[in-house]
Amino acid sequence: MTATQELQDRYAAAVMMTYGMPPVALARGSGCVVWDVDGNSYLDLVAGIAVSALGHAHPAIVAAVSGQAGRLAHISNLYLHEPQVRLAERLIGLLGADGRVFFTNSGAEANEAAIKLVRRRQGAARPVFVAAEHSFHGRTMGALALTGKSSIRDPFAPFGLDVRFVPYGDAGALRAAVREDCAAVFLEPCQGEAGVVPAPDGYLSAARAACDGAGALLVIDEVQSGIGRTGAWFAHQREGVVPDVVTLAKGLGGGLPVGACIGIGACGSALGKGDHGSTFAGNPIACAAALAVLDTIERDGLLGNATEVGERMAAAVLAIEHPLVTGVRGSGLWRAITLAAPAAAAVEASARHSGFLVNAVQPDAIRLAPPLILSAAEADSFTAELPSILSSASVPAGQGA
Ligand SMILES: *Cc1c(COP(=O)(O)O)cnc(C)c1O
């Protein structure tokens, strides 16, 4: 029995099966490489679902986290601390708009904060939230109410939020849905869990206009797309749209749990004393990690790296002209390889056996969301191996994985 199998048996007996049985048990990482408990190494093109922006064990994160743990790990929000103030200032500066930040521990919590902010600002006369089909906003009851995936949503209804779903990317449908009863529109600039599906050009601007016309707020969920993932600090900045609220999490802490709900303009003051809170949120260690992430992205030019290496990887995938590959979606280091058949699970397993972690985000789409430090040579090592990965995955059902 391998060390992995042994750990899987213990996992099955002690941990709820909400994630199914993970195929790999990881022990350590360095840069873009991780090692499992049996000593096998993998190039990590998942990065903990677009989280580990600086890869694993990055010296800047290690220094920031260990240094902060040695000074002050947690104080609650009864007291303030400088790293949290500095992180809020940095985020507002990167957004390039006036605003204020509420810190959270996760993406779902950032969206929960946004829901409460919207309720506070818009009142009960506007009960309706508009969200997109196939969207993903998190697993808590409020965020799940806005999530347009029936398989994860329907078993837990009702939610107590009135949500009107529209087809993603259809500006006309959005305009029709955003009426006087609508408090806010929640949108991802590119739908991550749906399979890295970018909004068509002009869609976010159309959403902004529809919200302005009806007096609704525009909430942009940048939990997955934000903090350099697309090659820009925030994906919505490419279209020059100014949202009312932006939510962040995944890449922000570089592996430490931290999220943010940023209210822009008057939305920065919609939640007042006593309206919301969280014991752990924005604690000194999480904020120190996030500041290290932002500083390192800036200092090492990682937005440019994400753009360049992402383009290189996408071009190389298209160049192999394999019959199973129909295209590449996305931007920066956030891509989906689309497949001609529902073979994503087999491709994921085949890649793993070749030493690459990728994610079968949809039955016919493979998500790549590697660390933003991924080098051209590392990207090339994957694309060079991809034809044989795909061929091994193309065996008849039952023989793969
Ligand atoms: C992952 C994700 C969330 C939920 O974040 P959690 O930290 O898992 O709660 C919300 N919105 C988007 C767009 C996401 O990708």
Short mmCIF file of C-alpha atoms and ligand atoms in Angstrom, two decimals:
data_model
loop_
_atom_site.label_atom_id
_atom_site.label_comp_id
_atom_site.label_asym_id
_atom_site.label_seq_id
_atom_site.Cartn_x
_atom_site.Cartn_y
_atom_site.Cartn_z
CA MET A 1 0.00 0.00 0.00
CA THR A 2 1.37 3.43 -0.92
CA ALA A 3 1.54 6.32 1.54
CA THR A 4 -1.16 8.00 -0.59
CA GLN A 5 -3.54 5.03 -0.29
CA GLU A 6 -2.96 4.82 3.43
CA LEU A 7 -3.79 8.50 3.87
CA GLN A 8 -6.84 8.13 1.61
CA ASP A 9 -8.19 5.37 3.86
CA ARG A 10 -7.81 7.56 6.93
CA TYR A 11 -9.36 10.49 5.03
CA ALA A 12 -12.38 8.38 4.05
CA ALA A 13 -13.00 7.42 7.67
CA ALA A 14 -12.55 10.87 9.22
CA VAL A 15 -13.30 13.60 6.65
CA MET A 16 -16.69 14.30 5.04
CA MET A 17 -16.80 13.22 1.40
CA THR A 18 -17.86 16.64 0.04
CA TYR A 19 -14.88 16.71 -2.33
CA GLY A 20 -14.98 13.04 -3.27
CA MET A 21 -11.69 11.24 -2.77
CA PRO A 22 -8.73 13.48 -3.77
CA PRO A 23 -6.38 11.49 -6.05
CA VAL A 24 -3.18 13.04 -4.71
CA ALA A 25 -1.87 13.63 -1.17
CA LEU A 26 0.62 16.49 -1.25
CA ALA A 27 3.44 16.91 1.22
CA ARG A 28 5.39 19.98 0.10
CA GLY A 29 6.01 22.43 -2.69
CA SER A 30 8.58 24.84 -4.03
CA GLY A 31 7.90 27.38 -6.77
CA CYS A 32 5.54 25.75 -9.28
CA VAL A 33 6.40 22.17 -8.26
CA VAL A 34 4.70 20.04 -5.59
CA TRP A 35 5.61 16.62 -4.20
CA ASP A 36 3.20 13.96 -3.01
CA VAL A 37 3.63 11.77 0.06
CA ASP A 38 5.13 9.00 -2.09
CA GLY A 39 7.81 11.33 -3.46
CA ASN A 40 6.33 11.93 -6.94
CA SER A 41 6.66 15.49 -8.25
CA TYR A 42 4.15 17.46 -10.31
CA LEU A 43 4.21 20.79 -12.13
CA ASP A 44 1.30 22.56 -10.46
CA LEU A 45 -0.90 24.20 -13.12
CA VAL A 46 -3.85 24.50 -10.72
CA ALA A 47 -2.25 26.51 -7.88
CA GLY A 48 -4.92 25.53 -5.37
CA ILE A 49 -7.64 26.83 -7.74
CA ALA A 50 -6.03 30.12 -8.81
CA VAL A 51 -4.88 30.84 -5.26
CA SER A 52 -1.14 30.28 -4.95
CA ALA A 53 -0.19 33.28 -7.08
CA LEU A 54 3.47 33.13 -6.00
CA GLY A 55 3.64 29.34 -6.12
CA HIS A 56 4.68 27.35 -3.07
CA ALA A 57 7.00 28.35 -0.25
CA HIS A 58 7.80 31.69 -1.90
CA PRO A 59 10.43 33.47 0.24
CA ALA A 60 8.36 36.68 0.37
CA ILE A 61 5.33 34.82 1.80
CA VAL A 62 7.45 32.73 4.16
CA ALA A 63 9.14 35.86 5.51
CA ALA A 64 5.91 37.86 5.80
CA VAL A 65 3.90 35.08 7.47
CA SER A 66 6.59 33.85 9.84
CA GLY A 67 7.62 37.39 10.74
CA GLN A 68 4.04 38.39 11.48
CA ALA A 69 3.35 35.18 13.42
CA GLY A 70 6.31 36.07 15.59
CA ARG A 71 4.86 39.52 16.32
CA LEU A 72 1.09 39.26 16.36
CA ALA A 73 -1.04 36.55 14.75
CA HIS A 74 -4.57 37.51 15.70
CA ILE A 75 -6.28 40.32 17.58
CA SER A 76 -9.91 40.27 16.27
CA ASN A 77 -11.49 43.40 14.86
CA LEU A 78 -12.00 44.91 18.29
CA TYR A 79 -8.54 46.36 17.67
CA LEU A 80 -6.83 47.59 14.54
CA HIS A 81 -3.44 46.82 13.07
CA GLU A 82 -1.27 48.50 10.49
CA PRO A 83 -1.02 45.62 7.94
CA GLN A 84 -4.83 45.66 7.52
CA VAL A 85 -4.94 49.41 6.99
CA ARG A 86 -2.07 49.24 4.52
CA LEU A 87 -3.69 46.38 2.61
CA ALA A 88 -6.96 48.31 2.35
CA GLU A 89 -5.07 51.37 1.07
CA ARG A 90 -3.19 49.26 -1.46
CA LEU A 91 -6.36 47.61 -2.82
CA ILE A 92 -8.13 50.93 -3.19
CA GLY A 93 -5.07 52.32 -4.95
CA LEU A 94 -4.94 49.38 -7.37
CA LEU A 95 -8.64 49.79 -8.13
CA GLY A 96 -8.04 53.45 -8.88
CA ALA A 97 -11.31 54.56 -7.32
CA ASP A 98 -12.42 55.96 -3.98
CA GLY A 99 -13.73 53.25 -1.69
CA ARG A 100 -13.52 51.28 1.51
CA VAL A 101 -12.76 47.64 2.24
CA PHE A 102 -14.43 44.99 4.40
CA PHE A 103 -12.11 42.01 4.89
CA THR A 104 -13.28 38.39 4.89
CA ASN A 105 -11.76 34.90 5.07
CA SER A 106 -13.07 33.60 1.74
CA GLY A 107 -14.74 34.39 -1.54
CA ALA A 108 -18.17 33.28 -0.37
CA GLU A 109 -17.89 35.58 2.62
CA ALA A 110 -16.82 38.47 0.39
CA ASN A 111 -20.01 37.95 -1.62
CA GLU A 112 -22.09 37.63 1.56
CA ALA A 113 -20.73 41.01 2.63
CA ALA A 114 -21.64 42.38 -0.80
CA ILE A 115 -25.20 41.04 -0.49
CA LYS A 116 -25.60 42.75 2.89
CA LEU A 117 -24.08 45.95 1.55
CA VAL A 118 -26.56 45.96 -1.33
CA ARG A 119 -29.50 45.30 1.01
CA ARG A 120 -28.41 48.12 3.29
CA ARG A 121 -28.00 50.60 0.47
CA GLN A 122 -31.03 49.66 -1.62
CA GLY A 123 -33.58 48.71 1.06
CA ALA A 124 -36.49 46.30 0.89
CA ALA A 125 -38.24 48.14 -1.97
CA ARG A 126 -35.75 46.54 -4.36
CA PRO A 127 -35.83 42.85 -3.46
CA VAL A 128 -34.45 41.37 -6.67
CA PHE A 129 -30.85 40.34 -7.39
CA VAL A 130 -29.83 39.57 -10.94
CA ALA A 131 -27.13 36.95 -11.59
CA ALA A 132 -25.94 34.88 -14.53
CA GLU A 133 -26.65 31.31 -15.48
CA HIS A 134 -23.60 29.06 -14.88
CA SER A 135 -22.19 31.65 -12.46
CA PHE A 136 -20.34 30.67 -9.30
CA HIS A 137 -20.31 32.95 -6.27
CA GLY A 138 -19.70 30.52 -3.39
CA ARG A 139 -21.30 27.84 -1.24
CA THR A 140 -22.82 29.75 1.69
CA MET A 141 -26.58 30.27 1.50
CA GLY A 142 -26.50 33.84 0.18
CA ALA A 143 -23.68 33.29 -2.30
CA LEU A 144 -25.27 29.99 -3.35
CA ALA A 145 -28.57 31.75 -4.01
CA LEU A 146 -26.71 33.83 -6.64
CA THR A 147 -24.97 30.80 -8.12
CA GLY A 148 -26.43 29.69 -11.44
CA LYS A 149 -25.63 26.01 -11.29
CA SER A 150 -28.69 23.98 -10.39
CA SER A 151 -26.84 20.79 -9.37
CA ILE A 152 -25.17 22.51 -6.42
CA ARG A 153 -27.96 25.00 -5.76
CA ASP A 154 -31.27 23.15 -5.99
CA PRO A 155 -30.71 20.68 -3.11
CA PHE A 156 -30.43 23.62 -0.69
CA ALA A 157 -33.30 25.88 -1.78
CA PRO A 158 -35.13 27.96 -0.64
CA PHE A 159 -32.65 30.73 0.15
CA GLY A 160 -34.68 33.79 1.07
CA LEU A 161 -33.14 35.85 -1.73
CA ASP A 162 -35.12 36.70 -4.85
CA VAL A 163 -32.73 36.02 -7.74
CA ARG A 164 -33.42 36.51 -11.44
CA PHE A 165 -31.01 34.55 -13.65
CA VAL A 166 -30.00 35.70 -17.13
CA PRO A 167 -27.92 33.97 -19.81
CA TYR A 168 -24.29 35.12 -19.38
CA GLY A 169 -23.01 37.44 -22.09
CA ASP A 170 -26.43 38.43 -23.47
CA ALA A 171 -26.65 42.22 -22.99
CA GLY A 172 -30.25 42.39 -24.19
CA ALA A 173 -31.41 39.79 -21.67
CA LEU A 174 -29.57 41.65 -18.93
CA ARG A 175 -31.20 44.98 -19.86
CA ALA A 176 -34.61 43.32 -19.76
CA ALA A 177 -33.97 41.78 -16.33
CA VAL A 178 -32.62 44.91 -14.63
CA ARG A 179 -35.81 46.78 -13.71
CA GLU A 180 -36.96 49.11 -10.93
CA ASP A 181 -37.29 46.15 -8.51
CA CYS A 182 -33.63 45.19 -8.97
CA ALA A 183 -31.16 45.99 -6.20
CA ALA A 184 -28.00 44.74 -7.84
CA VAL A 185 -26.43 42.71 -10.62
CA PHE A 186 -23.70 40.21 -9.65
CA LEU A 187 -21.33 39.23 -12.46
CA GLU A 188 -17.98 37.54 -12.92
CA PRO A 189 -15.90 39.31 -15.61
CA CYS A 190 -15.01 35.80 -16.83
CA GLN A 191 -16.84 32.77 -15.45
CA GLY A 192 -14.23 30.57 -13.79
CA GLU A 193 -16.11 27.51 -12.58
CA ALA A 194 -18.21 27.46 -15.76
CA GLY A 195 -14.94 26.73 -17.56
CA VAL A 196 -13.06 30.04 -17.93
CA VAL A 197 -15.70 31.69 -20.12
CA PRO A 198 -14.89 35.37 -20.69
CA ALA A 199 -17.67 37.93 -21.06
CA PRO A 200 -18.02 39.15 -24.63
CA ASP A 201 -16.52 42.60 -25.34
CA GLY A 202 -18.87 45.33 -24.20
CA TYR A 203 -20.86 43.12 -21.81
CA LEU A 204 -19.66 44.72 -18.60
CA SER A 205 -20.22 48.20 -20.06
CA ALA A 206 -23.74 47.15 -21.03
CA ALA A 207 -24.25 45.88 -17.47
CA ARG A 208 -23.03 49.20 -16.09
CA ALA A 209 -25.46 51.08 -18.33
CA ALA A 210 -28.37 48.79 -17.43
CA CYS A 211 -27.67 49.29 -13.71
CA ASP A 212 -27.40 53.07 -14.10
CA GLY A 213 -30.66 53.16 -16.02
CA ALA A 214 -32.57 51.23 -13.36
CA GLY A 215 -30.83 52.49 -10.22
CA ALA A 216 -29.28 49.10 -9.51
CA LEU A 217 -25.76 48.45 -8.20
CA LEU A 218 -23.12 46.57 -10.19
CA VAL A 219 -21.20 44.00 -8.15
CA ILE A 220 -18.21 42.47 -9.93
CA ASP A 221 -17.06 39.15 -8.47
CA GLU A 222 -13.29 39.10 -9.01
CA VAL A 223 -12.72 36.31 -6.51
CA GLN A 224 -11.06 34.15 -9.17
CA SER A 225 -10.23 36.72 -11.87
CA GLY A 226 -8.63 39.36 -9.64
CA ILE A 227 -5.06 39.98 -8.46
CA GLY A 228 -3.24 39.47 -11.73
CA ARG A 229 -4.82 36.22 -12.90
CA THR A 230 -5.72 37.66 -16.33
CA GLY A 231 -2.59 39.79 -16.65
CA ALA A 232 -4.37 42.86 -15.21
CA TRP A 233 -4.80 43.59 -11.51
CA PHE A 234 -8.56 43.23 -11.99
CA ALA A 235 -10.21 41.73 -15.06
CA HIS A 236 -12.92 44.41 -15.24
CA GLN A 237 -10.27 47.12 -15.68
CA ARG A 238 -9.75 45.99 -19.28
CA GLU A 239 -13.15 47.40 -20.16
CA GLY A 240 -12.78 50.60 -18.19
CA VAL A 241 -15.95 49.89 -16.22
CA VAL A 242 -16.30 51.28 -12.68
CA PRO A 243 -18.30 48.86 -10.52
CA ASP A 244 -20.08 49.75 -7.26
CA VAL A 245 -18.69 46.74 -5.41
CA VAL A 246 -15.78 44.40 -6.13
CA THR A 247 -15.23 41.11 -4.31
CA LEU A 248 -11.84 39.39 -4.03
CA ALA A 249 -10.33 36.33 -2.40
CA LYS A 250 -8.49 33.44 -4.06
CA GLY A 251 -5.20 34.97 -5.27
CA LEU A 252 -5.14 37.79 -2.73
CA GLY A 253 -3.44 35.95 0.12
CA GLY A 254 -1.17 33.73 -1.95
CA GLY A 255 -2.45 30.71 0.00
CA LEU A 256 -3.48 32.39 3.25
CA PRO A 257 -7.26 32.76 3.65
CA VAL A 258 -8.21 36.37 3.01
CA GLY A 259 -10.96 37.98 0.96
CA ALA A 260 -12.30 41.47 0.51
CA CYS A 261 -15.53 43.24 -0.31
CA ILE A 262 -14.69 46.69 -1.66
CA GLY A 263 -17.42 49.32 -1.79
CA ILE A 264 -16.65 52.03 -4.32
CA GLY A 265 -17.81 55.63 -3.86
CA ALA A 266 -20.88 55.88 -1.64
CA CYS A 267 -20.99 52.06 -1.39
CA GLY A 268 -17.89 52.31 0.78
CA SER A 269 -20.07 53.75 3.56
CA ALA A 270 -23.22 51.66 3.07
CA LEU A 271 -22.39 49.28 5.92
CA GLY A 272 -22.09 51.08 9.24
CA LYS A 273 -21.24 50.24 12.80
CA GLY A 274 -22.74 46.91 13.85
CA ASP A 275 -23.89 45.95 10.35
CA HIS A 276 -21.36 43.18 9.72
CA GLY A 277 -18.37 41.48 11.24
CA SER A 278 -16.07 38.47 11.37
CA THR A 279 -13.76 37.34 14.15
CA PHE A 280 -10.87 36.14 12.00
CA ALA A 281 -11.25 38.36 8.92
CA GLY A 282 -8.30 40.48 7.88
CA ASN A 283 -6.10 39.16 10.64
CA PRO A 284 -2.46 40.26 10.79
CA ILE A 285 -1.01 37.10 9.23
CA ALA A 286 -3.46 37.04 6.33
CA CYS A 287 -2.88 40.74 5.65
CA ALA A 288 0.90 40.38 5.83
CA ALA A 289 0.68 37.57 3.27
CA ALA A 290 -1.53 39.63 0.97
CA LEU A 291 0.83 42.60 1.15
CA ALA A 292 3.70 40.27 0.21
CA VAL A 293 1.66 39.03 -2.77
CA LEU A 294 0.92 42.55 -4.03
CA ASP A 295 4.50 43.74 -3.50
CA THR A 296 5.95 40.71 -5.29
CA ILE A 297 3.57 40.95 -8.24
CA GLU A 298 4.63 44.58 -8.64
CA ARG A 299 8.35 44.12 -8.00
CA ASP A 300 8.76 41.05 -10.22
CA GLY A 301 6.53 42.23 -13.06
CA LEU A 302 4.17 39.28 -12.69
CA LEU A 303 1.28 40.93 -14.55
CA GLY A 304 3.53 41.01 -17.61
CA ASN A 305 4.67 37.45 -16.93
CA ALA A 306 1.06 36.25 -16.72
CA THR A 307 0.28 37.92 -20.03
CA GLU A 308 3.37 36.66 -21.85
CA VAL A 309 3.56 33.11 -20.53
CA GLY A 310 -0.23 32.78 -20.84
CA GLU A 311 -0.11 33.79 -24.51
CA ARG A 312 2.81 31.48 -25.16
CA MET A 313 1.05 28.53 -23.53
CA ALA A 314 -2.22 29.18 -25.40
CA ALA A 315 -0.41 29.47 -28.74
CA ALA A 316 1.50 26.25 -28.09
CA VAL A 317 -1.68 24.36 -27.19
CA LEU A 318 -3.36 25.49 -30.41
CA ALA A 319 -0.25 24.66 -32.45
CA ILE A 320 -0.32 20.95 -31.59
CA GLU A 321 -3.55 20.57 -33.62
CA HIS A 322 -4.69 17.48 -31.71
CA PRO A 323 -8.16 16.19 -32.73
CA LEU A 324 -9.32 16.25 -29.08
CA VAL A 325 -8.55 19.99 -28.71
CA THR A 326 -11.10 22.43 -30.09
CA GLY A 327 -9.66 25.67 -28.70
CA VAL A 328 -8.34 27.72 -25.82
CA ARG A 329 -10.37 30.27 -23.82
CA GLY A 330 -9.32 32.90 -21.32
CA SER A 331 -6.46 35.33 -20.85
CA GLY A 332 -3.26 35.63 -18.85
CA LEU A 333 -2.47 32.54 -16.82
CA TRP A 334 -6.12 31.55 -16.65
CA ARG A 335 -7.09 29.29 -19.53
CA ALA A 336 -9.42 26.51 -20.52
CA ILE A 337 -8.42 23.96 -23.12
CA THR A 338 -11.70 22.99 -24.71
CA LEU A 339 -12.19 19.39 -25.82
CA ALA A 340 -14.12 17.76 -28.65
CA ALA A 341 -15.48 15.12 -26.21
CA PRO A 342 -16.33 14.93 -22.51
CA ALA A 343 -12.85 13.60 -21.78
CA ALA A 344 -11.64 16.18 -19.26
CA ALA A 345 -11.48 13.77 -16.32
CA ALA A 346 -9.39 11.32 -18.38
CA VAL A 347 -7.10 14.15 -19.53
CA GLU A 348 -6.68 15.34 -15.94
CA ALA A 349 -5.70 11.81 -14.85
CA SER A 350 -3.41 11.32 -17.83
CA ALA A 351 -1.67 14.65 -17.11
CA ARG A 352 -1.23 13.63 -13.48
CA HIS A 353 0.43 10.39 -14.51
CA SER A 354 2.80 12.47 -16.64
CA GLY A 355 3.60 14.77 -13.71
CA PHE A 356 1.26 17.72 -14.33
CA LEU A 357 -1.65 18.92 -12.18
CA VAL A 358 -4.47 20.34 -14.30
CA ASN A 359 -8.18 20.63 -13.50
CA ALA A 360 -11.17 19.10 -15.28
CA VAL A 361 -13.33 22.16 -14.60
CA GLN A 362 -16.08 20.95 -16.95
CA PRO A 363 -16.61 17.56 -18.64
CA ASP A 364 -15.19 19.07 -21.85
CA ALA A 365 -12.79 21.69 -20.51
CA ILE A 366 -9.42 21.59 -18.76
CA ARG A 367 -8.60 24.59 -16.58
CA LEU A 368 -5.06 25.89 -16.24
CA ALA A 369 -4.56 28.44 -13.44
CA PRO A 370 -0.88 28.09 -12.54
CA PRO A 371 1.12 30.36 -10.23
CA LEU A 372 1.76 33.78 -11.79
CA ILE A 373 5.49 33.01 -11.50
CA LEU A 374 5.24 30.18 -14.05
CA SER A 375 8.25 30.40 -16.37
CA ALA A 376 8.20 30.03 -20.14
CA ALA A 377 10.31 26.86 -19.75
CA GLU A 378 7.79 25.36 -17.32
CA ALA A 379 4.90 26.22 -19.65
CA ASP A 380 6.82 24.65 -22.53
CA SER A 381 7.43 21.46 -20.55
CA PHE A 382 3.66 21.03 -20.30
CA THR A 383 2.78 21.89 -23.88
CA ALA A 384 5.56 19.59 -25.15
CA GLU A 385 4.03 16.69 -23.22
CA LEU A 386 0.42 17.58 -24.04
CA PRO A 387 0.07 15.53 -27.27
CA SER A 388 1.01 12.31 -25.47
CA ILE A 389 -1.17 13.27 -22.47
CA LEU A 390 -4.13 13.71 -24.82
CA SER A 391 -3.42 10.50 -26.71
CA SER A 392 -3.22 8.47 -23.48
CA ALA A 393 -6.54 10.05 -22.44
CA SER A 394 -8.22 9.13 -25.71
CA VAL A 395 -8.44 5.42 -24.85
CA PRO A 396 -11.95 3.87 -24.63
CA ALA A 397 -13.96 4.56 -21.48
CA GLY A 398 -13.03 2.35 -18.58
CA GLN A 399 -9.38 2.01 -19.59
CA GLY A 400 -8.42 5.61 -18.83
CA ALA A 401 -7.74 7.21 -15.44
C1 LIG B 1 -14.09 30.40 -5.77
C2 LIG B 1 -15.07 31.46 -6.05
C3 LIG B 1 -15.93 31.96 -5.05
C4 LIG B 1 -16.00 31.33 -3.68
O1 LIG B 1 -14.81 31.48 -2.98
P1 LIG B 1 -14.55 30.55 -1.69
O2 LIG B 1 -13.28 31.12 -1.12
O3 LIG B 1 -14.44 29.15 -2.15
O4 LIG B 1 -15.70 30.76 -0.77
C5 LIG B 1 -16.76 33.00 -5.36
N1 LIG B 1 -16.77 33.56 -6.59
C6 LIG B 1 -15.95 33.12 -7.58
C7 LIG B 1 -15.99 33.79 -8.91
C8 LIG B 1 -15.09 32.05 -7.35
O5 LIG B 1 -14.32 31.59 -8.34
#
